Coordinates of C-alpha atoms in Angstrom, one line a residue:
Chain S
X1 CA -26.7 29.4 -7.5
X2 CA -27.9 32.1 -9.8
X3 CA -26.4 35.0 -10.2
X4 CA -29.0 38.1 -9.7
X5 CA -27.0 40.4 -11.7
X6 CA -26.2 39.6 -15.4
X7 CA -24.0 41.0 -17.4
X8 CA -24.9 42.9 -20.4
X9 CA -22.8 43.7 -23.7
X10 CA -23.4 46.9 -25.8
X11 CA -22.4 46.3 -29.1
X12 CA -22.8 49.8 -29.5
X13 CA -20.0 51.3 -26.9
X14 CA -17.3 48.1 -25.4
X15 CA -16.4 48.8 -22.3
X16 CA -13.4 50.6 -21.3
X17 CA -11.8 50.8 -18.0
X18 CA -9.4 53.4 -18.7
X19 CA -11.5 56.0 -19.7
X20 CA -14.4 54.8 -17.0
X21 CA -11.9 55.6 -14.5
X22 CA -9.3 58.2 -15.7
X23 CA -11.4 60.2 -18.7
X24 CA -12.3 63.2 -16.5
X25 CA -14.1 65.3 -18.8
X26 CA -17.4 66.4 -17.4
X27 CA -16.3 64.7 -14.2
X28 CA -16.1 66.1 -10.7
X29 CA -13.6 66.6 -8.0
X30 CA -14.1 63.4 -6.3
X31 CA -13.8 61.5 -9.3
X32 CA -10.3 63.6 -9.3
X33 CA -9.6 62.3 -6.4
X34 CA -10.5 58.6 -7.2
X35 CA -8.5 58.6 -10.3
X36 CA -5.4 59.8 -8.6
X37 CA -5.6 57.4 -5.8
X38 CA -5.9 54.7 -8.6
X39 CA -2.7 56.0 -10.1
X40 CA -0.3 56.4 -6.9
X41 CA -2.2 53.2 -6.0
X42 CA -0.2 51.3 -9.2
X43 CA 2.9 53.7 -9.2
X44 CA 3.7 53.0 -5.4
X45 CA 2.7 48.8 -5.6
X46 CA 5.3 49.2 -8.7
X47 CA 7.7 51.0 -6.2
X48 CA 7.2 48.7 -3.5
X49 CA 8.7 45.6 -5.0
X50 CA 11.3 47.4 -7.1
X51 CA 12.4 49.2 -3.2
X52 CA 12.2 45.1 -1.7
X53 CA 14.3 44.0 -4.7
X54 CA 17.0 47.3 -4.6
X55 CA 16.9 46.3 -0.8
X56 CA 18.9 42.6 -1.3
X57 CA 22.1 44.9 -2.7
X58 CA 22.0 45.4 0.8
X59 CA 23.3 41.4 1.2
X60 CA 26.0 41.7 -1.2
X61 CA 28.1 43.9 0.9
X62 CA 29.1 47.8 0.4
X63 CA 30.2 47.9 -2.7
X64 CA 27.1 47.1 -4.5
X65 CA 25.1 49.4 -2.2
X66 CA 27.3 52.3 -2.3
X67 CA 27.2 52.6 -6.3
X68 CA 23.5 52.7 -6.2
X69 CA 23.1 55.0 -3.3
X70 CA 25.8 56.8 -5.6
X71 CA 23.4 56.9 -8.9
X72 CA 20.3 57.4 -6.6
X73 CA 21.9 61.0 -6.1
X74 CA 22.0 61.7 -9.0
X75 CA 19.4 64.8 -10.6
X76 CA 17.3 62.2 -12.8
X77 CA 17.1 60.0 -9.3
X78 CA 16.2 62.9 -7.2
X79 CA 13.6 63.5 -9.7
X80 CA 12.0 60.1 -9.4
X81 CA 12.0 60.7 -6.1
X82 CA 9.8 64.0 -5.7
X83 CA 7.6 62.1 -8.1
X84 CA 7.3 59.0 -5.4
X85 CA 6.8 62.1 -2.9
X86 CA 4.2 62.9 -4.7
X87 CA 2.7 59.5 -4.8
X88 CA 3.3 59.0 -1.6
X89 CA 1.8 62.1 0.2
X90 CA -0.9 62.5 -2.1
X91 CA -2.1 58.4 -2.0
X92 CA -1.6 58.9 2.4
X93 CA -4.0 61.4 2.7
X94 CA -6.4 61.3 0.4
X95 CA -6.5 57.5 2.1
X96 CA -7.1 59.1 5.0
X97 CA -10.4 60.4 3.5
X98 CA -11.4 57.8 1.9
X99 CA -11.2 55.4 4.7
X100 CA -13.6 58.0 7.1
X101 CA -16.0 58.3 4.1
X102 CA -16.2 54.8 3.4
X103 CA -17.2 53.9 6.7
X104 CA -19.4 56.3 6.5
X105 CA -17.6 58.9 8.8
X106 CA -17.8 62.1 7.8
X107 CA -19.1 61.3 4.2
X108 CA -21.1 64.5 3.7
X109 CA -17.9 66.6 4.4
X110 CA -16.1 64.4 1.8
X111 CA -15.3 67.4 -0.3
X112 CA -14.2 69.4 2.5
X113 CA -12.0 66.3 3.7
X114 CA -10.3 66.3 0.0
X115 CA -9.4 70.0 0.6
X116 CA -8.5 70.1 3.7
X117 CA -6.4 66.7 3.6
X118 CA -4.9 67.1 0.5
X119 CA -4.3 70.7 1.2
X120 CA -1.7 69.7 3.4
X121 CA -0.2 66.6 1.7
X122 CA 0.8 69.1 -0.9
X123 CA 2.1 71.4 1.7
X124 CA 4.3 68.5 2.7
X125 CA 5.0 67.8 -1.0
X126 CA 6.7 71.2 -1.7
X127 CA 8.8 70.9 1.3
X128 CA 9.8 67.7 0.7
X129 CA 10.6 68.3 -2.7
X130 CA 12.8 71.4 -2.0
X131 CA 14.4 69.3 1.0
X132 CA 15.2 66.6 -1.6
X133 CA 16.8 68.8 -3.8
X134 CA 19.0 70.7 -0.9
X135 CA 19.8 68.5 2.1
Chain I
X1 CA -32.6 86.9 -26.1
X2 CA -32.7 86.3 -30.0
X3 CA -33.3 82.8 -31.6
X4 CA -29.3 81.3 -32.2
X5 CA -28.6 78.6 -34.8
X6 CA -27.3 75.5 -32.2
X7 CA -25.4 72.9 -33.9
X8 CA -26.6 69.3 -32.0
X9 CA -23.9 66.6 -32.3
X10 CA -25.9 63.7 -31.7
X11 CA -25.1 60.2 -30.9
X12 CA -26.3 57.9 -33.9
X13 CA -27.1 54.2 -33.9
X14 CA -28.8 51.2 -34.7
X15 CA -29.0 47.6 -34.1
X16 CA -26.6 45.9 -36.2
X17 CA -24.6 48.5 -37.1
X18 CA -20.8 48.1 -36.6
X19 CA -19.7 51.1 -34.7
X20 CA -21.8 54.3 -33.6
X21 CA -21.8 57.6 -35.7
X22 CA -22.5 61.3 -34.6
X23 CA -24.7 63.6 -36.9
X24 CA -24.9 67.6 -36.7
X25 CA -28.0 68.7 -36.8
X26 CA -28.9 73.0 -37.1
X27 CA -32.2 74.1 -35.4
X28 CA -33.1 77.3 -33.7
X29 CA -33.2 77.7 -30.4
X30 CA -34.9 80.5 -27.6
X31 CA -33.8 81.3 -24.1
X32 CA -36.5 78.5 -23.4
X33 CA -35.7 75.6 -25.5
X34 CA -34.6 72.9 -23.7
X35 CA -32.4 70.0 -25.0
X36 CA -35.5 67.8 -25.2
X37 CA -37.4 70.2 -27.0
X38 CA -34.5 70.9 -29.5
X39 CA -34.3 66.9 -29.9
X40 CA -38.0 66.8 -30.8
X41 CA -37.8 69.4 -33.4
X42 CA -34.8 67.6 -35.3
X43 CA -36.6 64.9 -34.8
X44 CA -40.0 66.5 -36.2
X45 CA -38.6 68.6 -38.9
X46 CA -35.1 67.0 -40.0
X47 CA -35.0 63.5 -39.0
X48 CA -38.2 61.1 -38.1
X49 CA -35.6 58.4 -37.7
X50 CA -34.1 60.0 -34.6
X51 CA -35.4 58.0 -31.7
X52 CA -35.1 59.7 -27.7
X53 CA -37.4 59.0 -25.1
X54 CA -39.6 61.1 -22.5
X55 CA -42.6 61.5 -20.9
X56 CA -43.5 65.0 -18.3
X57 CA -41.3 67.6 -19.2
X58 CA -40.6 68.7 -16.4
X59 CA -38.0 66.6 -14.6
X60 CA -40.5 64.3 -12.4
X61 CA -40.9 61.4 -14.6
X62 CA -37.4 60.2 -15.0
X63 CA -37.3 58.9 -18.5
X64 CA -35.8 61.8 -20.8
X65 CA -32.0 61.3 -18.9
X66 CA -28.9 61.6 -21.1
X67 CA -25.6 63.0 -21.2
X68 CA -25.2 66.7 -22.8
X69 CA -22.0 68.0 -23.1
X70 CA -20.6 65.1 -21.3
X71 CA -22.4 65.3 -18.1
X72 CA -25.7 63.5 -16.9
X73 CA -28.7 65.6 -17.1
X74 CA -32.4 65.1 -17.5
X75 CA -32.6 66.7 -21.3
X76 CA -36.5 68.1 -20.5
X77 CA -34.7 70.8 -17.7
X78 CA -31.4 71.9 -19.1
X79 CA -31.5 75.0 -21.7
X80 CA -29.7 74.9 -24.4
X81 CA -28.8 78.6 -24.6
X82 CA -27.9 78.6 -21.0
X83 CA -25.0 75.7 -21.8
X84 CA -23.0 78.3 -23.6
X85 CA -21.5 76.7 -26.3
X86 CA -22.2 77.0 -29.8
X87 CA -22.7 73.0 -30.2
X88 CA -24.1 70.7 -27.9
X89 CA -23.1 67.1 -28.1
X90 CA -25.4 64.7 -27.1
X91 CA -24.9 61.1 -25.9
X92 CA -27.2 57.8 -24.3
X93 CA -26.6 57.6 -20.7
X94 CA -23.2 55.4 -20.0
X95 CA -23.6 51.8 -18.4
X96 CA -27.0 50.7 -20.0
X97 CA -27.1 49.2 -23.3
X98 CA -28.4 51.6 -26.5
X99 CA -31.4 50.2 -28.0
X100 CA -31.5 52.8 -30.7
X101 CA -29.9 57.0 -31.0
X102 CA -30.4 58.0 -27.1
X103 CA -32.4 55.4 -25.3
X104 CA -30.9 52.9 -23.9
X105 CA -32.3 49.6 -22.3
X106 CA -33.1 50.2 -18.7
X107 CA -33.9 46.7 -17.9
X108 CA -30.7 46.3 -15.9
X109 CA -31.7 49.1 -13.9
X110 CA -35.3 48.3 -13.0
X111 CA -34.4 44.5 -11.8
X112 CA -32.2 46.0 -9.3
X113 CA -34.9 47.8 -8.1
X114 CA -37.1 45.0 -8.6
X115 CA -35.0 42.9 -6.0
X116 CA -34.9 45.7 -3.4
X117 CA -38.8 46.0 -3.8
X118 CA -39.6 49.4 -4.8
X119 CA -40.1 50.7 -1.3
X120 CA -40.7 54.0 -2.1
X121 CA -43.3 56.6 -0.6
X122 CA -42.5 60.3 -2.9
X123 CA -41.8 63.4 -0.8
X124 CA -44.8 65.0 -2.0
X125 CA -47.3 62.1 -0.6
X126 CA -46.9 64.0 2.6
X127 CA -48.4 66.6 3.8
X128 CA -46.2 69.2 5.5
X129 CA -48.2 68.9 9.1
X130 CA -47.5 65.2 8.9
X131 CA -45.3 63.8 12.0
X132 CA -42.0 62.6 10.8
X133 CA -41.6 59.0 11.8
X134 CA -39.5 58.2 14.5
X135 CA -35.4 58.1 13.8
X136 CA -35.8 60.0 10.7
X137 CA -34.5 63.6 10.1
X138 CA -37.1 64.7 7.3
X139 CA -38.7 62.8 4.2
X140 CA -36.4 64.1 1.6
X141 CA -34.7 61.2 1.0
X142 CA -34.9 57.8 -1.5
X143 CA -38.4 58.7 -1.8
X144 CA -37.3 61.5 -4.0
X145 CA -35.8 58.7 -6.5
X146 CA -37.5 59.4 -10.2
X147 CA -35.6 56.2 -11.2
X148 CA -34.0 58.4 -14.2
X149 CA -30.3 56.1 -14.3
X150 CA -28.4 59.1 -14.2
X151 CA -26.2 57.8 -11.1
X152 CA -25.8 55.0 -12.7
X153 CA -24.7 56.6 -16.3
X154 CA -22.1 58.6 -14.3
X155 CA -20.7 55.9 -12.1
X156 CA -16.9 55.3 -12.7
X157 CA -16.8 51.7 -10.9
X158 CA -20.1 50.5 -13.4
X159 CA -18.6 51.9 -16.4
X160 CA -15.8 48.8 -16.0
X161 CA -18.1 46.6 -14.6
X162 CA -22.2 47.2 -14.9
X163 CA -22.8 44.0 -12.5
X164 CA -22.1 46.3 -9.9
X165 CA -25.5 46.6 -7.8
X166 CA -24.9 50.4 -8.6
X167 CA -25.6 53.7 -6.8
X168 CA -29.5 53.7 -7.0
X169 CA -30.2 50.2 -5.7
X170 CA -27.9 50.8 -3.2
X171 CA -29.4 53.7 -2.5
X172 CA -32.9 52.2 -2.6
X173 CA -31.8 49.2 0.1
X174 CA -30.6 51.8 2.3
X175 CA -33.9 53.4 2.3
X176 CA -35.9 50.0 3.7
X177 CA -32.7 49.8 5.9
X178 CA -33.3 53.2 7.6
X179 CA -37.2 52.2 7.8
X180 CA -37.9 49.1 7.2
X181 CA -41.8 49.0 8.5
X182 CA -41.6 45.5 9.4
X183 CA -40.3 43.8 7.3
X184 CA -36.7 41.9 7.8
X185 CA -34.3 44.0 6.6
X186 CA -31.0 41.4 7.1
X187 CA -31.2 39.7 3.5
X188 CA -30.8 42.9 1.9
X189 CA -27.9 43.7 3.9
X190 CA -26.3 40.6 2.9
X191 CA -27.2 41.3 -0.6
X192 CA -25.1 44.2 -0.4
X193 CA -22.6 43.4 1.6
X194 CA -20.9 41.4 -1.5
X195 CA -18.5 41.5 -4.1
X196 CA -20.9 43.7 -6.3
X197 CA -22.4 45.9 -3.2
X198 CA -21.6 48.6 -1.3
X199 CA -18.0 48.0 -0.9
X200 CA -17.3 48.3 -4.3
X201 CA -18.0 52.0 -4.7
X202 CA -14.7 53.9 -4.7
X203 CA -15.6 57.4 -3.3
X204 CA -15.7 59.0 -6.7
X205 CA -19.6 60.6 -5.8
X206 CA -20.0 61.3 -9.4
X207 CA -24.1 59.6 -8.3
X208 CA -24.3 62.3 -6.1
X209 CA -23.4 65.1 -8.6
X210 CA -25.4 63.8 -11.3
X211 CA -28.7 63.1 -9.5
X212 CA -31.5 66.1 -10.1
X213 CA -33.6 64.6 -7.5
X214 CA -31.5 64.9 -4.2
X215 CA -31.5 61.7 -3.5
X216 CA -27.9 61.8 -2.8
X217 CA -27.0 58.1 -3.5
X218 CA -23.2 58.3 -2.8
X219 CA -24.2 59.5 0.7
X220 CA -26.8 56.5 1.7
X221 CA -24.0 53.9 0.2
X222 CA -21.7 55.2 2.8
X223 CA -24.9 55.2 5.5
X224 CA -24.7 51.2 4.6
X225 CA -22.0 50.7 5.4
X226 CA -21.7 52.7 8.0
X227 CA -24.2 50.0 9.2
X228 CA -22.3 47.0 8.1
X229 CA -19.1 48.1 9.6
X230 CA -20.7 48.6 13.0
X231 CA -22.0 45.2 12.6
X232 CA -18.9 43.4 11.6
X233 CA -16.9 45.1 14.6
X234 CA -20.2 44.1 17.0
X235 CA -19.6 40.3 15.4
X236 CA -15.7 40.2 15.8
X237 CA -16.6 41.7 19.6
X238 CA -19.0 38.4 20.1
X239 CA -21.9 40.9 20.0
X240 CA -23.4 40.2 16.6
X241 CA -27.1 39.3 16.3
X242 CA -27.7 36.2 14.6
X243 CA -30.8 36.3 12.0
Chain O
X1 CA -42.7 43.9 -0.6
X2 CA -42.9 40.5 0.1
X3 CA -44.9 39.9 -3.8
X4 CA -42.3 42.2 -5.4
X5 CA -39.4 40.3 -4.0
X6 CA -40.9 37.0 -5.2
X7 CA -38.1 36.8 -8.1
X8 CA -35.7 35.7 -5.7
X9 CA -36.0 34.5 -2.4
X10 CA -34.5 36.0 0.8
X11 CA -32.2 33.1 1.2
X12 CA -30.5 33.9 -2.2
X13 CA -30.1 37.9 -1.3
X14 CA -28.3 36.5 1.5
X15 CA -26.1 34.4 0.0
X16 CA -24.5 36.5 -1.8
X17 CA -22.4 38.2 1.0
X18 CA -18.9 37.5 0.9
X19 CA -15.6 38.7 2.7
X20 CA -15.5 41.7 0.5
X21 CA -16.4 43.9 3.5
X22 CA -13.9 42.8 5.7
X23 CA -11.6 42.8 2.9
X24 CA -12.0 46.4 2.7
X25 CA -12.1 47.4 6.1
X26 CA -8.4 45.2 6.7
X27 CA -7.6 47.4 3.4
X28 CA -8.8 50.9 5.2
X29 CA -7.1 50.0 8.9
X30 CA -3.7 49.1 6.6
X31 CA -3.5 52.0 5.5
X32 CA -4.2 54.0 8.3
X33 CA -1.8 52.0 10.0
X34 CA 0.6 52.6 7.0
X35 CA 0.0 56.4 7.6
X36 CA 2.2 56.1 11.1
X37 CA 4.3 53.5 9.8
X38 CA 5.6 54.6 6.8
X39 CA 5.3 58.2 8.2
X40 CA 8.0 57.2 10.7
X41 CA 9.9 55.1 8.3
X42 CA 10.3 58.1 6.0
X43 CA 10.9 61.0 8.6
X44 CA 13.8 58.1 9.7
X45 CA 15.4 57.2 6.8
X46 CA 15.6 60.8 5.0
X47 CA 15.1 63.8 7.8
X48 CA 16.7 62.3 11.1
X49 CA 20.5 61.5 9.9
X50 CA 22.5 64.2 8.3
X51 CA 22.1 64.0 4.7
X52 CA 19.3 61.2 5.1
X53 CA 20.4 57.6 5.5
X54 CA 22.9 56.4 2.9
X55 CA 25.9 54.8 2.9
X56 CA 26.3 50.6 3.8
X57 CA 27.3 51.1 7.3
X58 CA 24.5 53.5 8.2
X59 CA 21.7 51.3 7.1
X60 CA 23.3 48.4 8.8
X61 CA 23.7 50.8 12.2
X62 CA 19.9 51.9 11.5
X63 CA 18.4 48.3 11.0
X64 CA 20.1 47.2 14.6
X65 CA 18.2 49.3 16.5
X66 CA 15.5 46.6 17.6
X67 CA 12.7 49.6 17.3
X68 CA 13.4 50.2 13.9
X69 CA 13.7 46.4 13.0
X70 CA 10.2 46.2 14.9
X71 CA 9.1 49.1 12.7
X72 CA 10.6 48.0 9.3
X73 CA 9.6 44.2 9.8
X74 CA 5.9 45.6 10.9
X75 CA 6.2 47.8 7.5
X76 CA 6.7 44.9 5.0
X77 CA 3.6 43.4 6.4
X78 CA 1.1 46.0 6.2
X79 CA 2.2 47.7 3.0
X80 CA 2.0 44.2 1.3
X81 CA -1.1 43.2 2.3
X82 CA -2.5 46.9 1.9
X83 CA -1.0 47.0 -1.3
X84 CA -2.0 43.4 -3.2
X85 CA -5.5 43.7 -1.7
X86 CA -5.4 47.3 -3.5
X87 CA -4.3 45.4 -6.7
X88 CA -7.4 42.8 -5.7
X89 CA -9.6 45.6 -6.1
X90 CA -8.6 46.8 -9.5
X91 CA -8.6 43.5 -10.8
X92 CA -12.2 43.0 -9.1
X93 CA -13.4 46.1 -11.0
X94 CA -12.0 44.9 -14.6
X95 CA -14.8 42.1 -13.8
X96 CA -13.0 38.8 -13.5
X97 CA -15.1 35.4 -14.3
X98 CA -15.5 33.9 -10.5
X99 CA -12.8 31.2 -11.4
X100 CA -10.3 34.0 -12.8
X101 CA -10.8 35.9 -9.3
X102 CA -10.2 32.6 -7.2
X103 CA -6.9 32.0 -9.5
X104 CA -5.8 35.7 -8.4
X105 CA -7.1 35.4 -4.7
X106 CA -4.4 32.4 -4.5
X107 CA -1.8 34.0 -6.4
X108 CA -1.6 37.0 -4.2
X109 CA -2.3 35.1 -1.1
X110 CA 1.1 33.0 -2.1
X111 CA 2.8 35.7 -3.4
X112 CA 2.1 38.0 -0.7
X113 CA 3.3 36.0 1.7
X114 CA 6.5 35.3 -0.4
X115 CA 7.4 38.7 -0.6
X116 CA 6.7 39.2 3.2
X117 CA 8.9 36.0 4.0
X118 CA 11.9 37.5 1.9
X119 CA 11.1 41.2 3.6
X120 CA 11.4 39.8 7.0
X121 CA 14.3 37.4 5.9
X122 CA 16.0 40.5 4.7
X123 CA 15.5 42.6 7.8
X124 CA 17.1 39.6 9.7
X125 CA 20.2 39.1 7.9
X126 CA 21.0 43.2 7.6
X127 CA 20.9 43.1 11.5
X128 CA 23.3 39.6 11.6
X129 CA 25.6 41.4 9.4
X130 CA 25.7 45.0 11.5
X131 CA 26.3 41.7 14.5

């Protein structure tokens, strides 16, 4: 079967991924947004497996799992760990918007879904963050 | 507002050569030169060899599209005073191979909309008294395309992979989608409900910021599918229409 | 249209649909689904026991409760298959030749459902051993 799209070269400019999707100059908010969700996107799949993988200390009895729980309170740990927060809130509700929009729900109020959604993932962030730091 | 010296950073190159170049070229410049018009007089006084492309002027035609400063613009309708800095850079639009300087090959572009069939009817073909056909809000939609590849320029998904079907094609199906006059409107869908359709358009909207014809292409990929999600959860219900 | 449309025929517009579609709406519901999951798997863990769920004993305690193995178990699903169809999408958008993409379909397919079988298998043997 042919394909109806070809692919073109330009010898003049090779593709690049990275700055396709991250270089935001001249770019606008949504494209923000994208590139963000991109990032978490990696960061938390990364996290995932390494969280799975911490989790089999679990198998070994208490003494492996009570050193690490013992390092993961550490500052450097709990810093990791408003970074994952970050990740975490940010990549939820921004996901929120972009399944509506890419149904096609609510797509014209895309930009007001990113503020209002994101908005209050980082409201959660900053109490997270101070709860991670003080509880 | 007096004449200023404007320094033009402009994208340089040629078949064969190895790698692009940028040249700075000075020219004067009024509250009413445009980019275009600055790029025809370096080209007319400095450099003959300096090749751009255009046709009206006056942002109907589609063909002078570019990137100034970074962003997709039509170059005939931005003024080069009003961008505010004391050089302008300009680029080829992204996406589209460069033939030579600023133009780049719009053949990609055209067969997209060669296989969606160039349904288009221009806002301006109607008169205001006409009746707006039945299901459709007003006529200032697809048919405002000019077909200028700026969407496509700015896309984010196309700029790692250009056999995307891309913002205005997609844009373009939706349009015989929404009113099809006839004709059977299922092949397209399929067409874009692939790998390289509609669901490969991450939300970024950067089609929507960049197009200076309100055609608003971000927003009629998400009409699509719109449609094709209703359809799929009509099929998995046992209430999809075979065709 | 029909003239203009001559270059390819219906039937090969057509064929080109595939199951990216559903793909990405199984990708959407995930993670709306992942929104109340891992929403309740973090408020759990961190915010409901003093000091946020830590030491051996307290995990072990936590993963009895049939709920929260119900919860966690139904967590390793989604977020793996929300998460390697998120990795099929990047991939997809670096342009993959169509045998390169079937080669990564099958390996996430196998290891997807690797790391699910060891996520359950995990969630099973923590509540044997709180017994």
């Amino acid at each position: 079967m042919m394909d109806d799209i070809q692919p073109t070269t330009d010898p003049a400019r090779p593709k690049s991924p990275l700055r396709a999707w991250f270089d935001l100059r001249g770019r606008s908010l949504s494209t923000l947004a994208f590139a963000l969700n991109r990032l978490t996107a990696i960061g938390l799949t990364v996290y995932l497996f390494l969280h799975l993988a911490v989790l089999s200390l679990l198998l070994r009895g208490p003494d492996g799992w009570d050193s690490f729980v013992r390092l993961a309170r550490s500052p450097l740990f709990l810093t990791l760990d408003v970074v994952l927060l970050f990740g975490v809130v940010y990549h939820m509700f921004n996901g929120i918007r972009v399944a509506l929009v890419g149904m096609g729900v609510a797509n014209r109020q895309q930009k007001g879904l990113f503020y209002g959604l994101v908005g209050l993932a980082m409201v959660l962030f900053v109490v997270g963050a101070i709860l991670i730091y003080t509880k | 507002m007096a004449e200023q010296l404007i320094d033009f950073k402009v994208f340089r190159y040629k078949q064969g050569q190895a790698a692009p170049t940028y040249e700075t070229f000075q020219t004067l410049c009024d509250e009413n030169t445009t980019v275009l018009v600055a790029l025809q007089d370096i080209r007319h006084d400095q450099d003959g060899s300096l090749i751009l492309r255009h046709s009206c002027h006056h942002a109907s035609c589609g063909t002078c599209g570019m990137r100034i400063n970074g962003k997709e613009e039509l170059g005939c309708v931005v003024k080069v005073l009003e961008l505010g800095t004391s050089t302008v850079t300009v680029e080829p639009m992204r996406n589209m191979p460069v033939i030579s300087d600023l133009v780049v090959d719009m053949g990609p572009f055209y067969d997209r909309f060669n296989t969606v069939g160039m349904p288009f009817i221009r806002q301006s073909e109607f008169m205001d008294e006409a009746e707006i056909a039945e299901g459709l809000e007003t006529y200032t939609r697809c048919e405002n395309c000019i077909e200028c590849n700026l969407c496509v320029s700015a896309c984010p998904i196309m700029g790692s992979d250009e056999t995307y079907i891309g913002p205005a094609a997609l844009a373009a199906t939706w349009r015989v989608v929404e009113e099809p006059r006839g004709l059977r409107t299922q092949p397209l869908l399929d067409w874009v409900d692939s790998e390289n359709g509609c669901w490969r358009c991450h939300v970024a909207y950067e089609c929507n910021a960049a197009c200076p014809s309100e055609v608003y292409p971000g927003d009629k990929i998400m009409a699509l599918r719109r449609d094709l999600t209703k359809r799929k959860f009509r099929g998995l219900f046992g209430r999809g229409r075979k065709d | 249209m029909d003239s203009t449309m001559s270059r390819r025929s219906l039937e090969q517009m057509a064929a080109r649909r595939d199951r990216s579609g559903s793909l990405w709406l199984i990708q959407a519901f995930s993670g709306l689904l992942l929104v109340i999951i891992l929403g309740v798997h973090m408020i759990a863990h961190h915010f409901i026991v003093e000091g946020g769920l830590r030491d051996y004993q307290q995990v072990l305690d936590y993963v009895s409760n049939p709920v929260v193995f119900t919860v966690e178990a139904l967590f390793v699903v989604v977020a793996v298959i929300h998460a390697l169809l998120g990795v099929r999408a990047i991939i997809t958008d670096l342009r993959p030749s169509a045998g390169t993409l079937r080669a990564v379909n099958w390996v996430l397919v196998v290891f997807g459902a690797l790391t699910i079988g060891y996520g359950v298998y995990l969630a099973v043997a923590l509540q044997q051993l709180a017994g």
